[in-house]
CSV table of C-alpha atoms in Angstrom, one decimal:
chain,number,residue,atom,x,y,z
Y,24,ILE,CA,-3.4,-0.4,-65.8
Y,25,THR,CA,-2.0,2.2,-63.5
Y,26,THR,CA,1.4,3.6,-63.8
Y,27,VAL,CA,4.4,2.1,-62.2
Y,28,PRO,CA,4.8,3.9,-58.8
Y,29,ASN,CA,8.0,5.6,-58.2
Y,30,ALA,CA,10.5,4.5,-55.7
Y,31,PRO,CA,11.5,7.1,-53.0
Y,32,SER,CA,14.8,8.9,-53.0
Y,33,ALA,CA,17.8,7.6,-51.0
Y,34,PRO,CA,16.9,8.7,-47.5
Y,35,THR,CA,18.4,11.7,-45.6
Y,36,TYR,CA,19.1,11.3,-41.9
Y,37,THR,CA,20.6,12.9,-38.8
Y,38,GLN,CA,22.9,10.8,-36.5
Y,39,VAL,CA,24.2,10.9,-33.0
Y,40,ASN,CA,27.6,9.4,-32.3
Y,41,PRO,CA,28.7,7.7,-29.1
Y,42,THR,CA,30.2,9.7,-26.2
Y,43,CYS,CA,32.2,8.5,-23.3
Y,44,SER,CA,29.0,8.5,-21.0
Y,45,THR,CA,26.9,7.1,-23.8
Y,46,PRO,CA,28.7,4.3,-25.7
Y,47,THR,CA,26.2,3.8,-28.5
Y,48,GLY,CA,24.7,6.0,-31.1
Y,49,ASN,CA,21.4,6.5,-33.2
Y,50,ILE,CA,20.2,7.3,-36.5
Y,51,THR,CA,17.0,9.2,-37.4
Y,52,ILE,CA,15.8,9.0,-41.0
Y,53,THR,CA,14.4,12.5,-41.8
Y,54,SER,CA,12.9,11.5,-45.2
Y,55,SER,CA,9.0,10.9,-44.9
Y,56,ALA,CA,8.1,7.3,-45.6
Y,57,SER,CA,5.8,4.4,-44.6
Y,58,GLU,CA,8.6,2.1,-43.4
Y,59,TYR,CA,12.3,2.3,-42.5
Y,60,SER,CA,15.1,0.0,-42.6
Y,61,PHE,CA,18.6,0.3,-40.9
Y,62,ASP,CA,20.0,-3.0,-42.3
Y,63,ASN,CA,19.8,-2.6,-46.2
Y,64,GLY,CA,16.2,-3.8,-46.2
Y,65,THR,CA,16.6,-7.0,-44.2
Y,66,THR,CA,14.2,-5.8,-41.7
Y,67,TRP,CA,11.7,-2.7,-41.5
Y,68,GLN,CA,10.0,-0.7,-38.9
Y,69,THR,CA,7.6,2.2,-38.7
Y,70,SER,CA,9.7,4.2,-36.5
Y,71,ASN,CA,12.2,6.4,-38.3
Y,72,THR,CA,14.8,6.3,-35.4
Y,73,LYS,CA,17.2,3.4,-34.6
Y,74,SER,CA,18.9,3.7,-31.3
Y,75,GLY,CA,21.5,1.6,-29.4
Y,76,LEU,CA,23.8,1.4,-32.4
Y,77,ALA,CA,27.3,0.2,-31.8
Y,78,PRO,CA,30.0,1.8,-33.9
Y,79,GLY,CA,30.1,0.7,-37.5
Y,80,SER,CA,28.5,1.2,-40.9
Y,81,TYR,CA,24.7,1.0,-41.5
Y,82,GLN,CA,22.8,1.0,-44.9
Y,83,ILE,CA,19.5,2.8,-44.5
Y,84,LYS,CA,16.4,2.7,-46.7
Y,85,ALA,CA,12.9,4.0,-46.8
Y,86,LYS,CA,9.9,2.4,-48.2
Y,87,ASN,CA,6.7,4.2,-49.6
Y,88,ALA,CA,3.1,3.1,-49.3
Y,89,SER,CA,3.3,1.3,-52.5
Y,90,GLY,CA,6.1,-0.9,-51.1
Y,91,CYS,CA,8.8,0.6,-53.3
Y,92,GLU,CA,12.2,0.8,-51.6
Y,93,SER,CA,14.7,3.7,-52.0
Y,94,THR,CA,18.4,3.1,-52.8
Y,95,ALA,CA,20.6,2.7,-49.6
Y,96,THR,CA,22.6,5.5,-47.8
Y,97,VAL,CA,25.4,4.4,-45.8
Y,98,VAL,CA,25.8,6.0,-42.3
Y,99,THR,CA,28.9,5.4,-40.2
Y,100,ILE,CA,28.6,5.5,-36.4
Y,101,ALA,CA,31.9,6.7,-34.9
Y,102,THR,CA,33.8,4.7,-32.3
Y,103,VAL,CA,33.6,5.5,-28.6
Y,104,PRO,CA,36.1,8.1,-27.9
Y,105,ASN,CA,38.9,7.2,-25.4
Y,106,ALA,CA,39.0,8.8,-22.0
Y,107,PRO,CA,42.3,10.7,-21.4
Y,108,ALA,CA,44.9,9.3,-18.9
Y,109,ALA,CA,45.1,10.6,-15.3
Y,110,PRO,CA,46.6,14.1,-15.4
Y,111,THR,CA,50.2,15.0,-14.5
Y,112,TYR,CA,51.0,18.3,-12.7
Y,113,THR,CA,53.3,20.5,-10.8
Y,114,GLN,CA,52.5,22.4,-7.5
Y,115,VAL,CA,53.9,25.2,-5.4
Y,116,ASN,CA,53.4,24.8,-1.7
Y,117,PRO,CA,52.9,27.7,0.7
Y,118,THR,CA,55.8,29.5,2.2
Y,119,CYS,CA,56.1,31.8,5.2
Y,120,SER,CA,55.8,35.0,2.9
Y,121,THR,CA,53.2,33.3,0.4
Y,122,PRO,CA,50.7,31.5,2.6
Y,123,MET,CA,48.8,30.0,-0.3
Y,124,GLY,CA,49.6,27.4,-2.8
Y,125,ASN,CA,48.9,26.6,-6.4
Y,126,ILE,CA,48.6,23.6,-8.8
Y,127,THR,CA,49.4,23.5,-12.6
Y,128,ILE,CA,48.1,20.5,-14.7
Y,129,THR,CA,50.6,19.7,-17.3
Y,130,SER,CA,48.5,17.4,-19.4
Y,131,SER,CA,47.0,19.1,-22.5
Y,132,ALA,CA,43.3,19.1,-22.3
Y,133,SER,CA,40.2,21.2,-23.2
Y,134,GLU,CA,39.1,21.6,-19.7
Y,135,TYR,CA,40.6,21.1,-16.1
Y,136,SER,CA,38.9,20.4,-12.7
Y,137,PHE,CA,40.4,20.9,-9.3
Y,138,ASP,CA,37.4,19.5,-7.3
Y,139,ASN,CA,37.0,16.0,-8.7
Y,140,GLY,CA,34.8,17.2,-11.7
Y,141,ALA,CA,32.4,19.3,-9.8
Y,142,THR,CA,33.4,22.4,-11.5
Y,143,TRP,CA,35.6,22.9,-14.8
Y,144,GLN,CA,37.8,25.7,-16.2
Y,145,THR,CA,39.8,26.3,-19.5
Y,146,SER,CA,42.9,27.6,-17.4
Y,147,ASN,CA,45.2,24.7,-16.4
Y,148,THR,CA,46.3,26.7,-13.1
Y,149,LYS,CA,44.5,26.9,-9.8
Y,150,ALA,CA,46.1,29.5,-7.4
Y,151,GLY,CA,45.3,30.7,-4.0
Y,152,LEU,CA,44.8,27.2,-2.5
Y,153,ALA,CA,44.8,26.6,1.1
Y,154,SER,CA,46.4,23.5,2.6
Y,155,GLY,CA,44.6,20.4,1.9
Y,156,ASN,CA,43.8,17.7,-0.6
Y,157,TYR,CA,42.7,18.5,-4.3
Y,158,THR,CA,41.5,15.9,-6.7
Y,159,ILE,CA,42.4,17.1,-10.2
Y,160,LYS,CA,40.9,15.9,-13.6
Y,161,ILE,CA,41.0,16.7,-17.2
Y,162,LYS,CA,38.3,16.6,-20.1
Y,163,ASN,CA,39.1,16.2,-23.8
Y,164,ALA,CA,37.4,17.7,-26.7
Y,165,SER,CA,34.9,14.7,-26.8
Y,166,GLY,CA,33.8,15.5,-23.4
Y,167,CYS,CA,35.6,12.5,-21.8
Y,168,GLU,CA,36.8,12.8,-18.1
Y,169,SER,CA,40.1,11.3,-16.9
Y,170,THR,CA,40.5,9.3,-13.8
Y,171,ALA,CA,41.5,11.4,-10.8
Y,172,THR,CA,44.8,12.4,-9.2
Y,173,VAL,CA,45.0,13.6,-5.6
Y,174,VAL,CA,47.4,16.5,-5.0
Y,175,THR,CA,48.1,17.6,-1.4
Y,176,ILE,CA,49.1,21.2,-0.7
Y,177,ALA,CA,51.4,21.3,2.3
Y,178,THR,CA,50.6,23.3,5.5
Y,179,VAL,CA,52.1,26.8,5.9
Y,180,PRO,CA,55.5,26.3,7.5
Y,181,ASN,CA,56.1,27.7,11.0
Y,182,ALA,CA,58.6,30.7,11.5
Y,183,PRO,CA,61.3,29.9,13.9
Y,184,ALA,CA,61.4,31.4,17.4
Y,185,ALA,CA,63.5,34.5,18.2
Y,186,PRO,CA,67.1,33.4,18.4
Y,187,THR,CA,69.1,32.9,21.5
Y,188,TYR,CA,72.8,34.0,21.6
Y,189,THR,CA,76.1,34.5,23.4
Y,190,GLN,CA,78.3,37.6,23.1
Y,191,VAL,CA,81.8,38.6,23.8
Y,192,ASN,CA,82.1,42.3,24.6
Y,193,PRO,CA,85.4,44.2,23.8
Y,194,THR,CA,88.2,44.3,26.4
Y,195,CYS,CA,91.2,46.6,26.9
Y,196,SER,CA,93.3,44.2,24.8
Y,197,THR,CA,90.5,43.2,22.3
Y,198,PRO,CA,88.6,46.3,21.3
Y,199,MET,CA,86.1,44.4,19.0
Y,200,GLY,CA,83.3,42.2,20.3
Y,201,ASN,CA,81.3,39.2,18.6
Y,202,ILE,CA,77.9,37.5,18.8
Y,203,THR,CA,77.2,33.9,18.4
Y,204,ILE,CA,73.6,32.6,17.6
Y,205,THR,CA,73.0,29.5,19.5
Y,206,SER,CA,69.6,28.8,17.9
Y,207,SER,CA,70.0,26.0,15.1
Y,208,ALA,CA,69.2,27.5,11.8
Y,209,SER,CA,69.8,27.3,8.0
Y,210,GLU,CA,71.0,31.2,7.8
Y,211,TYR,CA,71.7,33.8,10.2
Y,212,SER,CA,71.5,37.6,10.2
Y,213,PHE,CA,73.1,40.2,12.4
Y,214,ASP,CA,71.4,43.2,10.7
Y,215,ASN,CA,67.6,42.5,11.1
Y,216,GLY,CA,67.6,40.4,7.8
Y,217,ALA,CA,69.4,42.9,5.5
Y,218,THR,CA,72.1,40.3,5.0
Y,219,TRP,CA,72.4,36.5,5.7
Y,220,GLN,CA,75.3,34.1,6.2
Y,221,THR,CA,75.6,30.4,7.0
Y,222,SER,CA,78.0,31.1,9.8
Y,223,ASN,CA,76.2,31.5,13.2
Y,224,THR,CA,79.0,33.9,14.5
Y,225,LYS,CA,79.7,37.6,13.6
Y,226,ALA,CA,83.0,38.9,15.0
Y,227,GLY,CA,84.9,42.3,14.7
Y,228,LEU,CA,81.8,44.1,15.9
Y,229,VAL,CA,82.0,47.6,17.3
Y,230,ALA,CA,80.2,48.9,20.2
Y,231,GLY,CA,76.4,49.3,19.4
Y,232,SER,CA,73.1,47.5,18.9
Y,233,TYR,CA,72.6,44.5,16.6
Y,234,GLN,CA,69.3,42.8,15.6
Y,235,ILE,CA,69.6,39.3,15.0
Y,236,LYS,CA,67.6,36.8,13.3
Y,237,VAL,CA,67.5,33.2,12.1
Y,238,LYS,CA,65.8,31.6,8.9
Y,239,ASN,CA,64.9,28.0,8.5
Y,240,THR,CA,65.0,25.6,5.6
Y,241,SER,CA,61.5,26.7,4.5
Y,242,GLY,CA,62.8,30.3,4.3
Y,243,CYS,CA,60.9,31.5,7.2
Y,244,GLU,CA,62.5,34.3,9.2
Y,245,SER,CA,62.2,34.6,13.0
Y,246,THR,CA,61.5,37.9,14.8
Y,247,ALA,CA,64.5,39.9,15.9
Y,248,THR,CA,66.4,39.8,19.1
Y,249,MET,CA,68.4,42.9,20.0
Y,250,VAL,CA,71.9,42.5,21.3
Y,251,THR,CA,74.1,45.3,22.6
Y,252,ILE,CA,77.9,45.2,22.2
Y,253,ALA,CA,79.4,47.4,25.0
Y,254,ALA,CA,82.1,49.9,24.6
Y,255,ALA,CA,85.6,48.9,25.4
Y,256,PRO,CA,86.5,49.9,29.0
Y,257,ASN,CA,88.9,53.0,29.3
Y,258,ALA,CA,92.5,52.3,30.1
Y,259,PRO,CA,93.4,53.8,33.6
Y,260,SER,CA,95.6,57.1,33.7
Y,261,ALA,CA,99.3,56.8,33.9
Y,262,PRO,CA,100.3,55.9,37.4
Y,263,THR,CA,101.6,58.6,39.9
């Protein structure tokens, strides 16, 4: 009579949980055995790996050459992680003084993409963007990507043309002149952009040269136009 064979120990294992791109997991029993079971001994196989496992609990067992079964080890395959929602964002469009824009993704994430997932970065801001469309995405800690959001960086606004104007020079009775800028604009300057005003007229001007400019709603300034206010004419001498 031979001795009773020993049953193997409860099996050890490794597992791979589902990801966004691979929605099933797998279990590999690392204990050496003749047969392996992943359903508490209902069925057996010679391969120590079971793939294509849906999320849930699995009772694994090992069987030795004597047909002795181990006790079961419970392995839990995690649920498939959720993909994040399409990202929210803020943007800064180009201006006359800053000809490039930027996008900041305001959704919290592990990684951020501004080219539809071709490249990823840990910073949520992309600066130095030329005018055009950008497809933004985010990725969470599980590696799941969101759907895309398209952001359009506007074209660089055009600067207005040099302003046109009319002027009134001093006279004997009115010793001061004035300039009226006739180009439509948001703001007007009569000192080469040092100061700005919403009125298109500057009165009470002494004789001299004035550099006038206009600014549009985008904050773009025109080039300057030089206007010269003439000196007041001299009064004639007392009559003889």
